[in-house]
């Protein structure tokens, strides 16, 4: 009997040891996505917000956005002896979806969108013991606005190719949506964000400390009152381009755009925006070196300015000071002796900030909206308020819509030189991205207006070229 | 009921009982001696066949046993001696038995479970057992070096020649792409860690251009801490057919180490070994000499200083790597037992091995205490404890982007420039700016790279006998252990070094602290039932393993000269890596021996769950089935055993379960966002199934033995990265999919062609070959995550239908450029160059004993295999690159360098070379001192003394043009091991030793 007792005790000990074993070991090395929903704290909300914003910055601080937009807009050259595709796949041919020229500026934005969607999911379960409901709502509006901005960047670069709209399911690959559908989605998202802002006191401050690009450039955008202006700025821009869409021109949107842009400009009347406010807005602050390593990519010895951009500057325009002479940069059939001051390779230029959206652009967009809405006089006021700031004589009233468009395009070109894809957006939608208005840079110049879907996206869908978009 | 145990066979269960008082018995006494010499044979087991009755011989070789009155068969066994079975007729009460030495080591105990063993006579797997004596014939720094050439099917390759070790063991080819690829090490039943903690060399070499450790740090894997001298035997389970008992750690094979134990009843013996040795540079590349200042100028270099130079041509390699270090090793061990049932083995080691450069060395001290104690007749306990301390300084080698590597400097510094230490203690500044003015001699003196490890290996075992009948026993076995170590690495590169002065923030300090702990606990019941027709061993049990890793590193840049405190740096970078893994398993196993011990059938299953799996609660089953049959043979053949085994093991996913948050920094604030690598919440372990069959043939009256094995191993559910649509926000997704199938053959022939009184020759030859193919890959072909330098030079590639170890490189041009001197990138032809792993490997070991002299040699032959000799690329410059019409290469053979440079530009894979070789791994000559001399030397206390001289890696025959065909810049990785980038040169070591036994 004693023997069997021993045996029984031993088995019991064995079983007991087995039961106490908890097989799960939670990851201790790094946080995981599962930990986002649950108990959000101020620190974790700050970190995931910074993560999304940093992802956005990384993506625009890349060839596709910072440089290629300028090349497609025929103001920028990048000539690299060891990488001829900067010319052959932009000005000399179509960008290859498998190369950097055609394949970038896509995945990064979708990673940012995923990050922003995760923040929205986390906010949905944020504890009200740590955050006030107003803070949660305000932050939600902010993230929605940022998310809408990511989609804007995707559609302005892909244009009629279209782009997919991501869902919350990480495994779902959605249809490629046509431009109108995407723009409508962006508009709806911006309006829902605005509704969030409207539902909280205008003095509400976001529960996180935003990077200095949001606070140090004349306006503190962590306050809801300024976030509304930020939101309306994007909505105005989006509504303007929705209206101007050459395939789906919609004049009804221009008055809406005017109202929104005016609200973004703090209610300023046409021509009443002070020159001191032109630089105010949201910027990307670049930090070269260290572990952050985000130098402004435009600071690059292989970048130059299309000589036409230098030659077309009107006499006396102080924006011409943005252009400096440089040693000859030539290759692949093009050459130049001019460059942008910020493109001169130097450590100071590597730390130059890039604008996300600022008042000068809004003034000119409003002018464009006035023109399309038939209010040429108001457009004149806004255009002149910009011109005169740069030492140019104000225009006399415009004789025609075309003359007004020519005028505003000139102002936009030199006010927003090296600031992204605006010029391409304009030339494209006004129908001027062709041989009638622009010289052929190379015999095989295809007048590229948009990028393709990148090769990994096509491969994942099992297709070899851009599909027909779903309306 | 009396139970007698011996701790000679520590982990196991040769458990005997005495006859019960109820049966009719007689007392049988006798003496067991060694055939030929007549010496008493201590601790031989004597048991009555068909029962659990038995005992062990004492230090006089005597035994005394109660056996049944009727005629009984007695079996006498002892490791190292051929077992003997003899009939003891009724009435006989005394007998003498002589045992012949098992020269070919035909009989050992093979471990088949946490607490079960089987005689190798019956074993159904091709398990290789290497005795401690065979392991340590010629001293080796680490246990993996000691195993080279001795285990067929094991490819043991050195990573570089720096002191302290650093090898990779691949058993039966490559078994994974992205999961763990190292074999499991088990010491005395406890899992022991073999990871590699980064030494931080990357912070000064900038091989990976980050501020942290990288895979190019030329690190040492921690299995090198194991002291080969404490090992009683090493058993290698080569594949899943044998290793399913280790569940999801068993895919890559298991190396089971048993340490020495004391012997109850044995006289205490004290062994001391004192060795002295040295190392020499084994191979040089050769550098260019200039015979005139004009020649220097023609080659495109500045000839300033040529005229004044006292030495016009420095042999930099010999100057830097020409140290003749004095190596020494002292081993002392005490082994014995007391009458009270205590068995002890205590050993200590002190070792110092110098490197080929000043200030490079390897130091090890260890102390081991193994105790075994019987408590009464039912309970036996064992406790082993070892403390190890190693201090290694490996210097600078491997890939670099700063010019700090000596060969980088030599490839760009003309050989008339004096770099050595001057009489006043200063070092000349290297005028060559492209290598950062680096002076390797100054670096060797000023830059410190110490790595210090304190390690504790502890385990304890208790065996309680629950039932002890004549023909049935039941034991409960509880084993537990801990392996824990702290690995403290530093890199101190002072601002006064010339190579630091070109940095933006001169002066670098790296401090890394790794803490690793592995804890194992196993409990099992073992039931042994003996009947006339069969003997059945049933065991079942439960085990738990827990692993904890925490590595914290700090890198400081811009450190005040003379200060080594990382916190005082101008810029500090921190990184931390933590891992926690828990697993638990249940197992059951049945071993059924029948048909007069001819047929052994085994069936078992190990069911395991691990926290790394997607579903941490789910148990995965790893079954095994095997059968072996000892055929009845004609007289000419002693033994013919046919064996067949099937087993399944697994490989845990290391990561891949979670979607982590990656950190990005914005204006100094760390933010997190979801990684672009999507995890698989349902990730499963990879499963490896292996079918192995073969035969073992013993003939020529035990003087020859042939083993033949063939296996097929299939690995499914390979963990892979599949691309996903970027519009989801992710770029890759971890999946289970894919399949590798490996076939292989292993042949082993051991013979003693000559065995006369005074002269014997024992020869062993092994042959092993295996080929693995990627038979299914659900994603497009890809370059595996292992390190490489791209297809221009050669890298591994994973593609369905290709060998898993295939090497891919650009080799050919559809159309050269107009001058025929280069190949435009669009015209380059991507080719599969062949198998980077050897076609086959063979080992040749020979023991010649004549009288008191013994000569031993071991040759290691690897046929085939490809390597990528990137070191040559450092020296190859085309005349166009030189900017002159005369070749500017600083290689000793400028013609070859120029030809290679041109061929490379034309798109040929010139750096892919055949890396096969024959190496004389071990050679030793020993002399057993005659008793007369021994007596005089040690005042009559010594019972034996031996003098030995010998060496390791004494000669290499190879077509490979680099320093050593055994090389891996990226250290241990599953694929793409063959990258040779300015490594530490190989060395040959010599030693002389005196062994004395008291």
mmCIF file of N, CA and C in Angstrom, chain B residues 590-654:
data_model
loop_
_atom_site.group_PDB
_atom_site.id
_atom_site.type_symbol
_atom_site.label_atom_id
_atom_site.label_comp_id
_atom_site.label_asym_id
_atom_site.label_seq_id
_atom_site.Cartn_x
_atom_site.Cartn_y
_atom_site.Cartn_z
ATOM 1 N N UNK B 590 7.638 3.628 -25.590
ATOM 2 C CA UNK B 590 7.706 2.205 -25.302
ATOM 3 C C UNK B 590 8.865 1.614 -26.081
ATOM 4 N N UNK B 591 9.750 0.875 -25.378
ATOM 5 C CA UNK B 591 10.843 0.176 -26.051
ATOM 6 C C UNK B 591 10.666 -1.315 -25.764
ATOM 7 N N UNK B 592 10.569 -2.066 -26.809
ATOM 8 C CA UNK B 592 10.197 -3.475 -26.691
ATOM 9 C C UNK B 592 11.301 -4.312 -27.312
ATOM 10 N N UNK B 593 11.990 -5.089 -26.462
ATOM 11 C CA UNK B 593 13.117 -5.874 -26.938
ATOM 12 C C UNK B 593 12.713 -7.341 -26.874
ATOM 13 N N UNK B 594 12.779 -8.030 -28.000
ATOM 14 C CA UNK B 594 12.273 -9.389 -27.990
ATOM 15 C C UNK B 594 13.095 -10.246 -28.950
ATOM 16 N N UNK B 595 12.617 -11.479 -29.152
ATOM 17 C CA UNK B 595 13.304 -12.436 -30.022
ATOM 18 C C UNK B 595 14.760 -12.579 -29.611
ATOM 19 N N UNK B 596 14.940 -12.955 -28.360
ATOM 20 C CA UNK B 596 16.284 -13.165 -27.808
ATOM 21 C C UNK B 596 17.165 -11.943 -28.032
ATOM 22 N N UNK B 597 16.598 -10.794 -27.733
ATOM 23 C CA UNK B 597 17.314 -9.523 -27.830
ATOM 24 C C UNK B 597 17.776 -9.217 -29.249
ATOM 25 N N UNK B 598 17.031 -9.727 -30.200
ATOM 26 C CA UNK B 598 17.388 -9.447 -31.582
ATOM 27 C C UNK B 598 16.559 -8.317 -32.165
ATOM 28 N N UNK B 599 15.329 -8.247 -31.723
ATOM 29 C CA UNK B 599 14.433 -7.279 -32.321
ATOM 30 C C UNK B 599 14.098 -6.205 -31.288
ATOM 31 N N UNK B 600 14.321 -4.974 -31.640
ATOM 32 C CA UNK B 600 13.971 -3.857 -30.766
ATOM 33 C C UNK B 600 12.958 -2.996 -31.501
ATOM 34 N N UNK B 601 11.795 -2.820 -30.888
ATOM 35 C CA UNK B 601 10.784 -1.958 -31.466
ATOM 36 C C UNK B 601 10.557 -0.794 -30.520
ATOM 37 N N UNK B 602 10.531 0.386 -31.065
ATOM 38 C CA UNK B 602 10.331 1.568 -30.224
ATOM 39 C C UNK B 602 9.205 2.398 -30.811
ATOM 40 N N UNK B 603 8.364 2.891 -29.943
ATOM 41 C CA UNK B 603 7.343 3.835 -30.379
ATOM 42 C C UNK B 603 7.203 4.879 -29.290
ATOM 43 N N UNK B 604 7.056 6.110 -29.704
ATOM 44 C CA UNK B 604 6.929 7.136 -28.689
ATOM 45 C C UNK B 604 6.329 8.391 -29.293
ATOM 46 N N UNK B 605 5.853 9.240 -28.431
ATOM 47 C CA UNK B 605 5.370 10.533 -28.912
ATOM 48 C C UNK B 605 5.671 11.586 -27.859
ATOM 49 N N UNK B 606 6.083 12.718 -28.345
ATOM 50 C CA UNK B 606 6.388 13.866 -27.488
ATOM 51 C C UNK B 606 5.423 14.972 -27.892
ATOM 52 N N UNK B 607 4.666 15.458 -26.967
ATOM 53 C CA UNK B 607 3.629 16.439 -27.287
ATOM 54 C C UNK B 607 3.999 17.739 -26.586
ATOM 55 N N UNK B 608 4.184 18.795 -27.379
ATOM 56 C CA UNK B 608 4.794 19.991 -26.811
ATOM 57 C C UNK B 608 4.050 21.245 -27.180
ATOM 58 N N UNK B 609 4.039 22.205 -26.291
ATOM 59 C CA UNK B 609 3.516 23.523 -26.647
ATOM 60 C C UNK B 609 4.537 24.580 -26.245
ATOM 61 N N UNK B 610 4.591 25.644 -27.032
ATOM 62 C CA UNK B 610 5.587 26.696 -26.792
ATOM 63 C C UNK B 610 4.931 28.050 -26.877
ATOM 64 N N UNK B 611 5.418 28.979 -26.109
ATOM 65 C CA UNK B 611 4.849 30.336 -26.133
ATOM 66 C C UNK B 611 5.104 31.041 -27.455
ATOM 67 N N UNK B 612 6.068 30.589 -28.255
ATOM 68 C CA UNK B 612 6.323 31.236 -29.538
ATOM 69 C C UNK B 612 5.305 30.879 -30.604
ATOM 70 N N UNK B 613 4.573 29.799 -30.396
ATOM 71 C CA UNK B 613 3.590 29.420 -31.406
ATOM 72 C C UNK B 613 2.423 30.375 -31.370
ATOM 73 N N UNK B 614 1.737 30.501 -32.507
ATOM 74 C CA UNK B 614 0.578 31.382 -32.578
ATOM 75 C C UNK B 614 -0.417 31.054 -31.479
ATOM 76 N N UNK B 615 -0.714 29.775 -31.361
ATOM 77 C CA UNK B 615 -1.605 29.349 -30.292
ATOM 78 C C UNK B 615 -0.725 28.720 -29.219
ATOM 79 N N UNK B 616 -0.443 29.474 -28.201
ATOM 80 C CA UNK B 616 0.497 28.997 -27.186
ATOM 81 C C UNK B 616 -0.074 27.851 -26.374
ATOM 82 N N UNK B 617 -1.372 27.629 -26.471
ATOM 83 C CA UNK B 617 -1.976 26.570 -25.670
ATOM 84 C C UNK B 617 -1.979 25.244 -26.407
ATOM 85 N N UNK B 618 -1.728 25.290 -27.714
ATOM 86 C CA UNK B 618 -1.917 24.072 -28.506
ATOM 87 C C UNK B 618 -0.697 23.169 -28.403
ATOM 88 N N UNK B 619 -0.971 21.886 -28.219
ATOM 89 C CA UNK B 619 0.096 20.901 -28.173
ATOM 90 C C UNK B 619 0.350 20.366 -29.581
ATOM 91 N N UNK B 620 1.598 20.279 -29.962
ATOM 92 C CA UNK B 620 1.976 19.678 -31.244
ATOM 93 C C UNK B 620 2.648 18.352 -30.947
ATOM 94 N N UNK B 621 2.267 17.332 -31.733
ATOM 95 C CA UNK B 621 2.769 15.983 -31.440
ATOM 96 C C UNK B 621 3.979 15.666 -32.303
ATOM 97 N N UNK B 622 4.987 15.087 -31.696
ATOM 98 C CA UNK B 622 6.193 14.672 -32.402
ATOM 99 C C UNK B 622 6.407 13.189 -32.128
ATOM 100 N N UNK B 623 5.926 12.339 -33.049
ATOM 101 C CA UNK B 623 6.034 10.900 -32.795
ATOM 102 C C UNK B 623 7.363 10.348 -33.276
ATOM 103 N N UNK B 624 7.673 9.167 -32.807
ATOM 104 C CA UNK B 624 8.810 8.457 -33.378
ATOM 105 C C UNK B 624 8.536 6.964 -33.343
ATOM 106 N N UNK B 625 8.982 6.287 -34.371
ATOM 107 C CA UNK B 625 8.853 4.831 -34.479
ATOM 108 C C UNK B 625 10.169 4.312 -35.005
ATOM 109 N N UNK B 626 10.637 3.220 -34.418
ATOM 110 C CA UNK B 626 11.854 2.650 -34.984
ATOM 111 C C UNK B 626 11.891 1.156 -34.722
ATOM 112 N N UNK B 627 12.652 0.483 -35.547
ATOM 113 C CA UNK B 627 12.816 -0.957 -35.383
ATOM 114 C C UNK B 627 14.229 -1.324 -35.778
ATOM 115 N N UNK B 628 14.818 -2.257 -35.022
ATOM 116 C CA UNK B 628 16.124 -2.770 -35.444
ATOM 117 C C UNK B 628 16.132 -4.269 -35.229
ATOM 118 N N UNK B 629 16.747 -4.947 -36.145
ATOM 119 C CA UNK B 629 16.762 -6.405 -36.093
ATOM 120 C C UNK B 629 18.176 -6.897 -36.295
ATOM 121 N N UNK B 630 18.650 -7.659 -35.306
ATOM 122 C CA UNK B 630 19.982 -8.266 -35.429
ATOM 123 C C UNK B 630 19.795 -9.615 -36.099
ATOM 124 N N UNK B 631 20.186 -9.661 -37.349
ATOM 125 C CA UNK B 631 19.919 -10.872 -38.108
ATOM 126 C C UNK B 631 20.792 -12.020 -37.649
ATOM 127 N N UNK B 632 20.262 -13.243 -37.741
ATOM 128 C CA UNK B 632 21.135 -14.389 -37.490
ATOM 129 C C UNK B 632 22.171 -14.436 -38.617
ATOM 130 N N UNK B 633 23.424 -14.637 -38.253
ATOM 131 C CA UNK B 633 24.469 -14.492 -39.270
ATOM 132 C C UNK B 633 25.320 -15.754 -39.355
ATOM 133 N N UNK B 634 25.897 -15.966 -40.532
ATOM 134 C CA UNK B 634 26.886 -17.052 -40.618
ATOM 135 C C UNK B 634 28.109 -16.713 -39.780
ATOM 136 N N UNK B 635 28.987 -17.723 -39.594
ATOM 137 C CA UNK B 635 30.122 -17.523 -38.697
ATOM 138 C C UNK B 635 31.033 -16.381 -39.101
ATOM 139 N N UNK B 636 31.166 -16.197 -40.401
ATOM 140 C CA UNK B 636 32.130 -15.187 -40.838
ATOM 141 C C UNK B 636 31.723 -13.779 -40.403
ATOM 142 N N UNK B 637 30.440 -13.617 -40.119
ATOM 143 C CA UNK B 637 29.963 -12.280 -39.756
ATOM 144 C C UNK B 637 29.539 -12.293 -38.289
ATOM 145 N N UNK B 638 30.039 -11.335 -37.515
ATOM 146 C CA UNK B 638 29.708 -11.309 -36.090
ATOM 147 C C UNK B 638 28.311 -10.757 -35.846
ATOM 148 N N UNK B 639 28.020 -9.650 -36.509
ATOM 149 C CA UNK B 639 26.758 -8.967 -36.246
ATOM 150 C C UNK B 639 26.282 -8.324 -37.529
ATOM 151 N N UNK B 640 25.011 -8.469 -37.801
ATOM 152 C CA UNK B 640 24.424 -7.688 -38.882
ATOM 153 C C UNK B 640 23.101 -7.155 -38.360
ATOM 154 N N UNK B 641 23.051 -5.886 -38.207
ATOM 155 C CA UNK B 641 21.833 -5.284 -37.677
ATOM 156 C C UNK B 641 21.212 -4.412 -38.755
ATOM 157 N N UNK B 642 19.928 -4.638 -39.002
ATOM 158 C CA UNK B 642 19.196 -3.777 -39.917
ATOM 159 C C UNK B 642 18.374 -2.830 -39.075
ATOM 160 N N UNK B 643 18.339 -1.566 -39.496
ATOM 161 C CA UNK B 643 17.571 -0.626 -38.699
ATOM 162 C C UNK B 643 16.763 0.328 -39.580
ATOM 163 N N UNK B 644 15.637 0.733 -39.032
ATOM 164 C CA UNK B 644 14.747 1.654 -39.724
ATOM 165 C C UNK B 644 14.118 2.548 -38.669
ATOM 166 N N UNK B 645 14.118 3.826 -38.925
ATOM 167 C CA UNK B 645 13.558 4.730 -37.928
ATOM 168 C C UNK B 645 12.811 5.857 -38.616
ATOM 169 N N UNK B 646 11.765 6.306 -37.983
ATOM 170 C CA UNK B 646 11.009 7.458 -38.458
ATOM 171 C C UNK B 646 10.744 8.359 -37.267
ATOM 172 N N UNK B 647 10.925 9.648 -37.463
ATOM 173 C CA UNK B 647 10.619 10.536 -36.357
ATOM 174 C C UNK B 647 10.243 11.908 -36.868
ATOM 175 N N UNK B 648 9.551 12.633 -36.037
ATOM 176 C CA UNK B 648 9.195 13.995 -36.390
ATOM 177 C C UNK B 648 9.641 14.930 -35.280
ATOM 178 N N UNK B 649 10.271 16.009 -35.676
ATOM 179 C CA UNK B 649 10.646 17.043 -34.701
ATOM 180 C C UNK B 649 10.153 18.375 -35.255
ATOM 181 N N UNK B 650 10.349 19.409 -34.505
ATOM 182 C CA UNK B 650 9.834 20.697 -34.951
ATOM 183 C C UNK B 650 10.856 21.790 -34.798
ATOM 184 N N UNK B 651 10.511 22.938 -35.276
ATOM 185 C CA UNK B 651 11.380 24.104 -35.129
ATOM 186 C C UNK B 651 10.498 25.278 -34.770
ATOM 187 N N UNK B 652 10.709 25.818 -33.578
ATOM 188 C CA UNK B 652 9.838 26.898 -33.098
ATOM 189 C C UNK B 652 9.986 28.142 -33.952
ATOM 190 N N UNK B 653 8.905 28.868 -34.166
ATOM 191 C CA UNK B 653 9.067 30.186 -34.776
ATOM 192 C C UNK B 653 9.750 31.100 -33.759
ATOM 193 N N UNK B 654 10.737 31.842 -34.198
ATOM 194 C CA UNK B 654 11.425 32.710 -33.245
ATOM 195 C C UNK B 654 10.646 34.008 -33.060
#
